[in-house]
Amino acid sequence: MTKPTYYITTPIYYPNDKLHIGHAYSTTVADTLARYKRLKGYDVRFLTGTDEHGQKLQRKAEAVGKTPQEYIDGIVEGIKKLWERLDISYDDFIRTTESRHTEVVQKIFSRLLEQGDIYLDNYEGWYCTPDESFWTERQLKDGKCPECGGDVEWVTEQSYFFKMGKYADRLIQYFHEHPDFLVPESRKHEMLNNFLLPGLEDLCVSRTTFDWGIPVRENPKHVIYVWLDALTNYITALGYLSEEQDLEERFRHYWPADVHLMSKEIVRFHSIYWPIILMALDLPLPKQVVGHGWLLMKDGKMSKSKGNVIDPNQLIDRYGADALRYFLLREISFGQDGVFTFESFMDRLNFDLANDLGNLLHRSLAMVNKFAGGIIPGPARLTELEDELKSLVLSAVDQTEESLEKKEFSKALDAIWQLVRRGNRYIDETAPWALHKAGDGERLNTVLYTMFEVLRIVSVLIQPFMPKTSPEMWKQMGLVEGEATTWDSARQFGQLPEGLKTSPGDPIFPRLDVEKELAALGVLAPAAAEQKSVKSAPKTEQASQPKEEGAGLVTLIDIEDFSKVELRVAQVVSAEKIEKADKLLKLQLDLGTETRQVVSGIAKHYQPEQLVGQKVILVANLKPVKLRGVESHGMILAASTGDQLVLATVSGDIPVGAKVK
Ligand code: MSP
C-alpha cells in the first residue's frame, strides 16, 4: 500500500544575520509535525532553506567588505549547524542562489510573461529595504514603514508587474470553499477584509536598482523581485520544471503542500500572492497556510537595536535542544503571541522537566535498582489502580493525537504531562518501599513494572517533541529502539518486555538553581547572584524550621521559597457540585495553555453559576490530589475569617495564564 504524502515547509529565512529563537520556533513546530506524521506512517517531505537575494543582503555584505555570496555562505553554514543541533529533520534545504532554483524561476517568469500575466510598466512608490516591501502613501505610518517602523525611500523605476486582480475572484471563492485553507480563522478575515475584498493591486515583481537577484532572461537589467523568487522555492525544491525526470516526478508526488508554516507578518504573501501565482501556473493550491504568532520579549519584538535577541545556541549549549524545544512548544499557545522570559524558561525546566519527567524516570530507576537488582520484573495481578492508569494512557494518546492534528502543541504536551504526573502519584500511592519492607513481592513487581510501562508510553509520545530524550530514556530503561517504541505501541499497555536490564545514567533534566543560571546567562549580574546564593545557603538546612518572631510562631520564608509557588491567573469555565460532598465544587479552569480541573471547598459560599467567567488565582504547581474521589490539580486562593469566605479574584484586563507575583 502506498503511504499518504505529507509535504510541510518553513519560510526560507533571510541569511542576513544569525537566526534567533523566533526562527527556531517556526522550525521546531514544523519539525514536530514532520516527525509526528512520519511516526504515523506518512511519506513526509520537510523543506526549509534560505532566501538569499535582495538589496538588504547586498548592502549588508558590502558593509563588511564581502561579496553577497561569501557573506551568505558563512551565515547559511551557521543556520544548518543550528538546525542540526536542534534536531531538525528536514529532507531538503533549498538556497535560492542554487541553479536548481534560479533556472526554474526564470522559466516561470518567462511563462507568466508570455501568457500576459506579467507586464512592463513604471513604478512609483515608497519602498522599505529591510522588509523588501512597497507601500502607498496611505499605508505609511507617520511617514515610516507600517511593518517595521523604519525609513522608506521614494522609488521611481521601470518594473514588471503581476496582474493580481485577474485572479482575485477565484481566490476569494477558494477561501470560501476551503475553510481550512488559512488558519487561524482570524488571519483569514484579515486577508479577506484588508486585501482581497477592497481589490488587489498588481504586484511589482522586478527591480533595476540593484543586481543581487535572478536576472529576467528577456530583459537582464531587471532582477526578479524577492517574493516571486522566494515563494517559488516551495516548488523548485521539489523539482518543478526540472529536466531530470525523477525530480519532476517527485514534484508530482508531493505537490500540493499540506502545510506552509510561517508567522503572521508573511501570511499575506503566502495566502494571496502565492496562490495566485500557482493559479497562473495551473497548479493546485497548497492545502493549508498556517500563520502562527510571534515570540516576543518583555519589551516587544526581538531586534538587534534593542539588544534583546536570543541566540538559540546559547540555550542549547547550556540546557540541550530538547529543553528549548519543550519550552517553545509548551509555553506558547499556538497561533497566539507568546513572551519569552528566562524565568519562565527556567520554570518549565525545573517544574515540568526536572520535577515531573526527570523525577519519574530517576526514582523509578533507583527503586528497581534497590528492590529488583536493576531488572524490570514482570507484573503479577493488575488491580483497579493499574486499570485506571490504562484508561488514562488511552485518553492521553487520543488527546495527544487530536491536539497534534489541530496543531495545539501545548495541549498535546499537557496531555502527556498528565500521565507523567499521574505516574509520580502512582508511585506515592503504591509506596514500593513499603511493599518491599512488607515482603509483598508480587505487588511490588506489578508496581515496578507499571512505573516503567508508564515511562515507556511517555517516551513514545514525546518523540516528535523531544527527539533526544526518548532514546536517552530507552537507553536508561534498557529498551532497544524499535522494540515497543513505535507510535502505535503507546496504545498498548503491557508492551514493555519483562526482564529489561536498566542502566541508570545522569539525570536527563537536572534541577537548576535559577539565580545561578540567570547570572550565567548574563540576565543577572554574577555578583548579585553570588550574594543571593550565599545568603540563601543556610536556608536549605533549616528549610522547614519555623523561626520565632514576636509573640507568635511565624515561619519566615525568603523570596526563593515564595518563588517556588507558581501562582497564575485562571478563568472559571464551568463549575458543578460534587455528589455527597456539600462543601466541594468541581471547577474547570482555563489557564490559556491548558484546562485544569480543581476541586475547591467553596460550595457553601458560592453557587456554581456565580463563578463562571471569574478570573481567580490558581496555585498551579501543587501536587494533584483526589478529594472525594475527584481529581484536583491545584488550588484556588480565597480569603476567609470565621464563616466568611471570599475568593481572590483578579480585576483588570490581564490574560489567563499570567503569573501572579
Ligand atoms: N525570507 C522571508 C520568507 C520567505 S518565505 C517564501 C522572511 N524571512 S525571515 O528571515 O524574516 O523569517 C521570517 C519568519 O521567521 C517568520 O515568518 C517566522 O516564521 C519566523 N520568525 C521570525 N521571527 C519570529 C518571532 N519573533 N516569532 C515567531 N516567528 C518568527 O520573512
XYZ file of C-alpha atoms and ligand atoms in Angstrom:
692
model
C 0.000 0.000 0.000
C 1.388 3.438 -0.824
C 1.809 5.755 2.083
C -0.087 9.042 2.098
C 2.218 12.009 1.497
C 2.744 14.979 3.772
C 4.688 17.957 2.478
C 5.489 20.637 5.036
C 7.579 23.780 4.656
C 9.016 26.541 6.830
C 9.617 30.022 5.470
C 13.006 30.320 3.836
C 14.902 32.609 6.190
C 16.932 35.659 5.214
C 20.572 34.869 5.877
C 21.431 38.468 6.702
C 22.163 37.636 10.305
C 22.269 34.744 12.720
C 18.815 33.343 13.396
C 17.134 33.813 16.777
C 14.696 31.814 18.884
C 11.743 33.172 16.863
C 13.069 31.434 13.757
C 13.851 28.382 15.871
C 10.232 28.365 16.987
C 8.793 28.066 13.448
C 11.309 25.418 12.502
C 10.718 23.407 15.680
C 6.975 23.454 15.107
C 7.416 22.225 11.533
C 9.830 19.555 12.697
C 7.432 18.326 15.361
C 4.681 17.930 12.775
C 7.034 16.221 10.331
C 8.207 13.773 12.989
C 4.676 13.068 14.140
C 3.463 12.367 10.605
C 6.422 10.076 9.961
C 5.593 8.160 13.128
C 2.016 7.888 11.870
C 3.248 6.259 8.691
C 3.163 9.178 6.242
C 5.637 9.676 3.431
C 6.888 13.044 4.706
C 8.823 15.690 2.840
C 10.038 18.517 5.059
C 11.601 21.554 3.406
C 13.428 24.517 4.849
C 16.048 26.837 3.423
C 17.296 30.359 2.896
C 16.080 33.332 0.879
C 19.328 34.711 -0.415
C 18.559 37.589 -2.773
C 17.669 41.239 -2.389
C 19.029 44.649 -1.729
C 19.300 44.266 2.005
C 21.615 41.304 1.737
C 23.672 43.039 -0.889
C 24.108 46.105 1.325
C 24.892 44.037 4.366
C 27.640 42.163 2.522
C 29.080 45.401 1.132
C 29.179 46.845 4.631
C 31.511 44.074 5.770
C 33.570 44.123 2.580
C 32.389 40.773 1.241
C 30.602 39.633 -1.883
C 26.973 38.742 -1.146
C 27.639 35.059 -1.769
C 30.676 34.985 0.530
C 28.773 36.727 3.241
C 25.712 34.493 2.904
C 27.676 31.245 2.754
C 29.055 31.873 6.220
C 25.637 32.584 7.696
C 23.999 29.612 5.970
C 26.619 27.329 7.420
C 25.648 28.594 10.882
C 21.944 28.088 10.145
C 22.491 24.496 9.030
C 24.557 23.866 12.138
C 21.797 25.298 14.295
C 19.195 23.037 12.706
C 21.460 20.068 13.227
C 21.854 20.922 16.894
C 18.128 21.410 17.283
C 17.467 18.018 15.640
C 15.562 19.478 12.731
C 14.828 16.512 10.495
C 14.468 18.369 7.202
C 14.616 16.365 3.989
C 15.822 19.242 1.865
C 17.415 22.638 2.381
C 16.882 24.984 -0.542
C 19.061 28.010 -1.152
C 17.599 30.445 -3.648
C 21.036 31.021 -5.174
C 21.231 27.380 -6.296
C 20.817 26.778 -10.021
C 18.024 24.243 -9.413
C 16.064 27.272 -8.184
C 17.299 30.211 -10.290
C 16.855 28.435 -13.613
C 13.323 27.354 -12.843
C 12.372 30.817 -11.569
C 13.491 32.213 -14.924
C 11.347 29.649 -16.732
C 8.378 30.535 -14.556
C 8.880 34.245 -15.228
C 9.081 33.639 -18.979
C 5.896 31.619 -18.965
C 3.981 34.256 -16.992
C 5.308 36.972 -19.281
C 4.341 35.019 -22.357
C 0.820 34.372 -21.177
C 0.342 38.054 -20.281
C 0.133 37.724 -16.505
C 3.283 39.820 -16.183
C 3.691 43.171 -17.971
C 6.219 46.026 -18.002
C 5.324 49.428 -16.528
C 6.656 52.263 -14.392
C 6.605 52.100 -10.665
C 6.488 54.971 -8.230
C 6.099 54.449 -4.544
C 7.617 54.143 -1.096
C 9.988 51.259 -0.595
C 11.178 49.742 2.677
C 14.500 47.999 2.172
C 14.569 45.901 5.361
C 11.128 44.483 4.605
C 11.596 44.441 0.837
C 8.103 45.904 0.566
C 6.439 48.702 -1.349
C 3.901 50.929 0.350
C 1.452 53.550 -0.811
C 1.401 56.999 0.799
C -1.778 55.995 2.606
C -0.253 52.878 4.073
C 2.686 54.679 5.701
C 2.528 55.330 9.430
C 3.850 58.799 10.238
C 5.909 58.640 7.082
C 7.557 55.389 8.140
C 7.202 51.748 7.105
C 3.999 50.388 8.684
C 5.632 46.990 9.196
C 8.973 47.773 10.839
C 8.693 51.497 11.556
C 11.881 52.125 9.574
C 12.659 54.723 6.894
C 11.207 54.354 3.426
C 12.649 55.595 0.121
C 10.720 57.111 -2.784
C 11.402 54.909 -5.760
C 10.641 55.554 -9.421
C 11.648 52.825 -11.773
C 10.601 50.622 -14.595
C 9.309 47.315 -13.264
C 7.462 44.226 -14.279
C 4.087 43.742 -12.638
C 1.935 40.716 -11.992
C -1.781 41.117 -12.689
C -3.040 40.007 -9.316
C -6.531 41.398 -9.797
C -7.204 38.934 -12.605
C -7.283 36.038 -10.141
C -8.762 37.743 -7.095
C -12.337 36.496 -7.528
C -11.166 32.918 -7.936
C -9.126 33.251 -4.784
C -11.998 34.719 -2.781
C -14.134 31.792 -3.884
C -11.339 29.415 -2.926
C -11.212 30.938 0.557
C -14.942 30.349 0.943
C -14.875 26.809 -0.383
C -11.864 25.759 1.694
C -12.462 26.936 5.238
C -9.228 25.319 6.426
C -7.030 26.877 3.770
C -5.843 29.654 6.042
C -5.640 29.235 9.787
C -6.103 30.600 12.377
C -9.522 31.882 11.353
C -8.678 35.465 12.414
C -5.971 35.738 9.762
C -8.465 34.685 7.097
C -10.788 37.551 7.972
C -7.878 39.955 7.932
C -6.794 38.835 4.458
C -10.289 38.985 3.044
C -11.269 42.292 4.590
C -7.999 44.176 4.275
C -6.679 42.954 0.955
C -8.895 40.736 -1.154
C -12.282 42.373 -0.884
C -11.117 46.015 -1.308
C -9.399 44.942 -4.576
C -5.872 43.738 -5.146
C -3.183 45.960 -6.579
C -0.826 44.456 -9.138
C 2.400 43.187 -7.614
C 5.797 44.538 -8.561
C 7.950 41.532 -9.500
C 11.210 43.025 -10.749
C 13.747 45.679 -9.777
C 16.501 47.520 -11.594
C 18.140 49.439 -8.736
C 20.203 46.511 -7.517
C 21.525 43.404 -9.166
C 21.718 40.790 -6.413
C 18.894 38.686 -7.763
C 17.843 36.372 -10.561
C 18.020 38.207 -13.903
C 14.946 38.320 -16.118
C 16.114 36.404 -19.191
C 14.180 38.627 -21.590
C 15.489 41.887 -20.063
C 18.570 41.258 -17.887
C 18.840 44.708 -16.380
C 15.861 43.583 -14.280
C 16.265 41.147 -11.429
C 13.245 39.184 -10.248
C 11.917 40.834 -7.154
C 12.154 38.906 -3.953
C 8.662 37.483 -3.384
C 8.249 35.828 -6.766
C 11.736 34.427 -6.305
C 11.184 33.371 -2.687
C 7.723 31.811 -2.817
C 8.519 29.595 -5.752
C 11.127 27.770 -3.645
C 8.337 25.506 -2.455
C 8.014 24.013 -5.935
C 11.525 24.401 -7.336
C 12.936 22.421 -4.410
C 10.663 19.513 -5.275
C 11.740 19.513 -8.906
C 9.077 21.566 -10.717
C 10.015 22.035 -14.397
C 13.167 20.069 -13.813
C 14.732 18.436 -16.818
C 15.501 15.391 -14.717
C 12.509 13.107 -14.898
C 12.765 11.694 -11.390
C 12.735 15.205 -9.939
C 9.712 16.209 -11.962
C 8.066 13.007 -10.683
C 8.978 13.911 -7.157
C 7.244 17.227 -7.676
C 4.064 15.498 -8.808
C 4.329 13.071 -5.914
C 4.437 15.661 -3.127
C 2.684 18.710 -4.549
C 0.389 20.319 -3.348
C 1.923 21.084 0.011
C -0.018 20.033 3.059
C 1.226 22.886 5.230
C 3.110 26.112 4.635
C 4.079 27.323 8.058
C 5.138 30.868 8.995
C 4.347 33.690 11.377
C 1.682 36.239 10.775
C 3.672 39.021 9.054
C 4.130 36.998 5.868
C 0.730 35.355 5.739
C -0.345 37.899 3.119
C 2.329 36.719 0.700
C 1.507 33.071 1.262
C -2.253 33.212 1.252
C -2.766 35.769 -1.537
C 0.213 36.192 -3.856
C 1.390 32.604 -3.745
C -1.989 31.004 -4.562
C -2.423 33.479 -7.400
C 0.997 32.656 -8.837
C 0.042 28.965 -8.635
C -3.287 29.617 -10.350
C -1.452 31.352 -13.157
C 0.799 28.307 -13.460
C -2.229 25.997 -13.455
C -1.003 24.225 -10.362
C -3.068 23.048 -7.407
C -3.012 25.287 -4.341
C -1.440 24.283 -1.018
C -3.857 22.591 1.335
C -3.101 24.865 4.238
C -1.326 28.075 5.141
C -0.690 28.370 8.857
C 0.222 31.720 10.362
C 1.392 31.447 13.937
C 2.032 34.270 16.394
C 5.273 35.938 17.387
C 7.647 35.028 20.103
C 8.159 38.310 21.891
C 10.427 39.558 24.610
C 9.105 41.506 27.592
C 9.917 44.714 25.734
C 8.319 43.631 22.465
C 9.784 42.169 19.293
C 13.327 40.922 19.249
C 15.641 43.275 17.463
C 19.350 43.901 17.271
C 18.910 47.569 18.086
C 17.094 46.753 21.328
C 19.765 44.194 22.128
C 17.144 41.658 23.164
C 17.817 38.983 20.571
C 18.271 35.496 21.972
C 20.539 33.118 20.162
C 19.119 29.587 20.424
C 22.676 28.253 20.523
C 23.164 29.863 23.901
C 20.238 27.902 25.348
C 21.119 24.672 23.565
C 24.693 24.882 24.871
C 23.526 25.052 28.444
C 20.277 23.100 28.538
C 20.215 20.944 25.435
C 17.994 21.080 22.377
C 15.067 19.246 23.932
C 14.715 21.716 26.776
C 14.417 24.540 24.271
C 12.050 22.571 22.036
C 9.887 21.652 25.014
C 9.708 25.230 26.215
C 8.778 26.649 22.809
C 6.093 24.070 22.159
C 4.700 24.049 25.702
C 4.746 27.693 26.688
C 3.265 29.292 23.593
C -0.357 28.814 22.765
C -0.011 28.073 19.073
C -1.393 30.847 16.891
C -1.024 33.492 19.574
C 1.928 35.648 20.513
C 3.985 34.387 23.430
C 6.546 36.070 25.628
C 9.949 34.575 26.284
C 11.446 35.216 29.679
C 14.383 33.402 31.169
C 12.333 32.961 34.320
C 9.523 31.132 32.546
C 12.092 29.078 30.681
C 13.712 28.030 33.976
C 10.313 27.303 35.493
C 9.424 24.908 32.705
C 12.778 23.207 33.042
C 12.535 22.890 36.778
C 8.871 22.062 37.163
C 7.969 20.059 34.082
C 11.249 18.542 33.015
C 13.212 18.047 36.237
C 10.455 17.646 38.838
C 7.951 15.758 36.744
C 9.595 13.824 33.928
C 13.180 13.557 35.190
C 12.000 12.639 38.638
C 9.678 9.912 37.373
C 12.491 8.276 35.461
C 15.147 8.539 38.135
C 13.102 7.477 41.096
C 11.824 4.506 39.068
C 15.370 3.537 38.164
C 16.518 3.952 41.744
C 13.697 1.741 43.013
C 14.145 -1.037 40.500
C 17.793 -0.981 41.364
C 17.180 -1.182 45.076
C 14.312 -3.641 45.086
C 14.879 -5.779 41.982
C 18.585 -5.730 41.220
C 18.102 -3.278 38.345
C 15.983 -5.722 36.298
C 12.427 -4.688 35.448
C 10.244 -7.541 36.707
C 7.114 -8.894 35.044
C 3.802 -7.847 36.564
C 1.605 -10.127 38.664
C -2.093 -9.339 39.110
C -3.255 -5.915 37.935
C -5.589 -4.037 40.243
C -8.104 -1.253 39.756
C -5.302 1.246 40.118
C -3.468 -0.136 37.103
C -6.740 -0.295 35.162
C -7.279 3.375 35.875
C -3.784 4.125 34.595
C -4.500 2.113 31.462
C -7.509 4.212 30.656
C -5.588 7.407 31.369
C -2.956 6.210 28.894
C -5.580 5.753 26.204
C -7.058 9.161 26.760
C -3.575 10.739 26.823
C -2.745 9.143 23.459
C -6.075 10.265 21.990
C -5.624 13.782 23.257
C -2.031 13.983 22.065
C -3.047 12.923 18.573
C -6.097 15.119 18.458
C -4.125 18.147 19.628
C -1.277 17.495 17.217
C -3.733 17.259 14.331
C -5.062 20.663 15.404
C -1.520 21.961 15.926
C -2.235 22.584 19.585
C 1.209 21.636 20.789
C 0.838 22.931 24.285
C -2.324 20.925 24.803
C -0.683 17.808 23.432
C 2.185 18.171 25.890
C -0.243 18.867 28.664
C -1.992 15.562 27.962
C 1.342 13.731 28.126
C 2.267 15.523 31.319
C -0.996 14.475 32.951
C 0.314 10.967 32.513
C 3.764 11.857 33.829
C 2.264 13.426 36.938
C -0.106 10.508 37.386
C 2.932 8.226 37.180
C 4.607 10.086 40.025
C 1.432 9.958 42.053
C 1.062 6.252 41.374
C 4.446 5.732 42.994
C 3.442 7.817 46.006
C 0.179 5.912 46.348
C 1.594 2.421 45.925
C 4.717 3.138 48.040
C 7.017 0.441 46.640
C 9.390 0.915 49.603
C 6.598 -0.175 51.946
C 5.738 -3.168 49.746
C 9.373 -4.153 49.839
C 9.501 -3.827 53.593
C 6.344 -5.862 53.955
C 7.791 -8.543 51.692
C 4.894 -8.241 49.219
C 6.991 -9.250 46.226
C 4.084 -9.855 43.855
C 2.558 -6.464 44.286
C 5.991 -4.831 44.230
C 6.740 -6.429 40.859
C 3.461 -5.205 39.437
C 4.115 -1.705 40.665
C 7.691 -1.596 39.380
C 6.590 -2.911 36.003
C 3.748 -0.401 35.792
C 6.023 2.543 36.589
C 8.259 1.633 33.688
C 5.325 0.933 31.405
C 4.114 4.486 32.018
C 7.632 5.730 31.296
C 7.760 3.729 28.080
C 4.481 5.173 26.881
C 5.568 8.700 27.778
C 8.866 8.182 25.958
C 6.985 7.106 22.832
C 4.623 10.056 22.933
C 7.305 12.698 23.407
C 9.272 11.578 20.340
C 8.007 14.273 17.961
C 8.620 16.995 20.543
C 11.839 15.855 22.216
C 13.716 13.583 19.849
C 16.834 13.235 22.031
C 15.068 12.498 25.287
C 13.162 9.439 24.089
C 16.256 7.425 23.073
C 18.018 8.541 26.252
C 15.112 7.217 28.299
C 15.144 3.951 26.344
C 18.845 3.577 27.000
C 18.434 4.016 30.729
C 15.432 1.676 30.785
C 17.297 -0.978 28.801
C 14.838 -0.745 25.932
C 16.028 -1.206 22.365
C 14.643 1.235 19.810
C 12.025 -0.436 17.644
C 11.096 -2.802 20.448
C 7.883 -1.392 21.894
C 8.796 2.123 20.820
C 6.601 2.576 17.738
C 3.918 5.224 17.909
C 1.104 2.687 17.898
C 2.641 0.783 20.792
C 1.688 3.697 23.054
C -1.906 2.497 22.937
C -0.981 -0.973 24.093
C -0.439 -1.063 27.805
C 1.730 -4.065 28.695
C 4.080 -3.984 25.678
C 7.151 -3.364 27.807
C 9.207 -6.562 27.707
C 9.910 -8.144 31.092
C 13.436 -8.570 32.364
C 14.985 -5.450 30.865
C 18.297 -4.608 32.435
C 18.249 -0.941 33.325
C 21.315 1.287 33.182
C 20.730 4.496 35.085
C 22.664 7.459 33.752
C 22.911 11.122 34.592
C 19.635 12.897 35.320
C 18.004 13.673 31.995
C 16.995 17.118 33.275
C 18.879 18.211 36.381
C 17.204 20.742 38.626
C 18.579 24.205 38.120
C 19.499 26.902 40.562
C 17.589 29.687 38.877
C 19.689 32.563 40.109
C 22.957 30.932 39.176
C 21.576 30.200 35.749
C 20.322 33.714 35.250
C 23.727 35.015 36.214
C 25.475 32.581 33.900
C 23.231 33.655 31.052
C 24.024 37.262 31.788
C 20.474 38.081 32.855
C 21.548 38.837 36.446
C 24.863 40.342 37.358
C 27.025 37.443 38.632
C 27.920 39.365 41.811
C 24.286 39.787 42.770
C 23.573 36.118 42.224
C 26.606 35.125 44.250
C 25.482 37.264 47.131
C 21.990 35.859 46.990
C 23.117 32.283 46.924
C 25.491 32.826 49.841
C 22.682 34.397 51.791
C 20.350 31.569 50.990
C 22.835 28.790 51.647
C 21.961 28.005 55.274
C 18.312 28.023 54.343
C 18.376 24.503 52.964
C 19.404 23.098 56.315
C 16.691 24.899 58.158
C 14.106 24.964 55.439
C 11.235 23.672 57.473
C 12.169 25.069 60.865
C 9.890 27.898 61.899
C 11.646 30.829 63.470
C 10.332 32.618 66.474
C 9.212 36.106 65.746
C 7.487 38.386 68.241
C 4.810 36.784 70.307
C 3.619 34.065 67.931
C 5.334 31.467 65.872
C 5.786 32.855 62.399
C 7.556 30.970 59.675
C 9.709 33.374 57.781
C 10.458 32.491 54.239
C 12.671 34.276 51.824
C 11.833 35.215 48.278
C 13.288 31.986 46.941
C 10.818 29.958 48.971
C 7.982 32.082 47.735
C 9.112 31.758 44.161
C 8.577 28.008 44.377
C 4.854 28.666 44.421
C 3.544 29.104 40.926
C 0.547 31.428 41.030
C -1.374 32.002 37.838
C -4.484 33.778 36.683
C -7.139 31.290 35.594
C -10.690 31.759 34.387
C -13.542 29.591 35.559
C -15.032 27.871 32.522
C -17.524 25.719 34.398
C -18.411 24.798 37.965
C -20.524 21.998 39.356
C -21.474 20.428 42.642
C -19.970 17.117 43.684
C -22.355 14.430 44.785
C -22.351 13.737 48.507
C -19.804 16.474 49.164
C -21.768 19.534 50.173
C -18.705 21.721 50.698
C -16.993 20.982 47.406
C -17.301 22.335 43.888
C -15.591 20.899 40.840
C -14.201 23.677 38.642
C -12.746 23.651 35.156
C -10.244 26.466 34.803
C -8.824 27.932 31.626
C -5.092 28.576 32.018
C -4.505 29.732 28.466
C -2.392 26.743 27.537
C -4.495 24.072 29.220
C -7.689 23.407 31.111
C -7.282 22.395 34.732
C -9.712 20.608 36.996
C -9.686 21.882 40.558
C -11.851 20.850 43.487
C -12.481 23.694 45.890
C -14.201 23.845 49.277
C -16.307 26.871 48.467
C -19.722 25.321 47.811
C -21.190 26.910 50.961
C -20.182 30.358 49.780
C -20.713 30.362 46.015
C -23.292 28.984 43.620
C -21.650 27.335 40.591
C -23.183 29.816 38.141
C -21.734 32.774 40.098
C -18.244 31.546 39.361
C -18.281 31.086 35.606
C -16.213 33.778 33.921
C -14.440 34.888 37.126
C -10.680 35.253 36.958
C -9.205 33.593 40.016
C -5.704 32.924 41.312
C -4.555 29.357 40.995
C -1.681 27.684 42.824
C -0.629 25.906 39.676
C 2.228 23.699 40.814
C 0.579 21.962 43.734
C 0.810 18.182 43.697
C -2.519 16.811 42.431
C -4.773 15.106 44.976
C -8.106 13.326 44.970
C -10.891 14.873 47.011
C -13.865 12.583 47.466
C -12.595 10.564 44.544
C -12.385 13.608 42.257
C -9.010 14.671 40.943
C -7.917 18.191 41.845
C -4.929 19.705 40.111
C -4.140 22.886 42.004
C -5.888 25.155 44.455
C -7.597 28.496 44.105
C -6.971 31.230 46.638
C -9.600 32.727 48.911
C -9.609 34.948 51.985
C -11.537 33.685 54.959
C -12.332 34.555 58.504
C -14.821 32.729 60.680
C -17.757 31.825 58.470
C -16.902 34.283 55.788
C -15.035 33.340 52.615
C -14.302 35.469 49.562
C -12.437 34.290 46.534
C -9.315 36.177 45.487
C -10.222 37.374 42.018
C -8.300 39.465 39.534
C -9.734 42.618 38.137
C -8.408 44.388 35.102
C -7.533 43.205 31.663
C -4.940 40.530 32.250
C -4.811 37.379 30.112
C -5.393 33.968 31.638
C -2.176 32.159 32.414
C -0.471 35.381 33.580
C 1.814 34.892 36.562
C 0.879 36.401 39.902
C 3.968 37.595 41.720
N 12.521 35.392 3.562
C 11.230 35.671 4.073
C 10.315 34.489 3.949
C 10.127 33.962 2.570
S 9.161 32.525 2.570
C 8.880 32.226 0.968
C 11.313 36.058 5.543
N 12.401 35.673 6.182
S 12.726 35.943 7.740
O 14.073 35.515 7.964
O 12.407 37.276 8.076
O 11.825 34.931 8.528
C 10.526 35.201 8.846
C 9.957 34.011 9.553
O 10.769 33.647 10.680
C 8.594 34.288 10.155
O 7.554 34.144 9.228
C 8.543 33.245 11.236
O 8.257 32.002 10.685
C 9.963 33.276 11.767
N 10.121 34.273 12.802
C 10.979 35.318 12.802
N 10.856 35.990 13.971
C 9.930 35.404 14.731
C 9.413 35.642 16.009
N 9.841 36.614 16.768
N 8.440 34.810 16.449
C 7.973 33.775 15.709
N 8.437 33.535 14.499
C 9.417 34.321 13.981
O 10.389 36.655 6.035
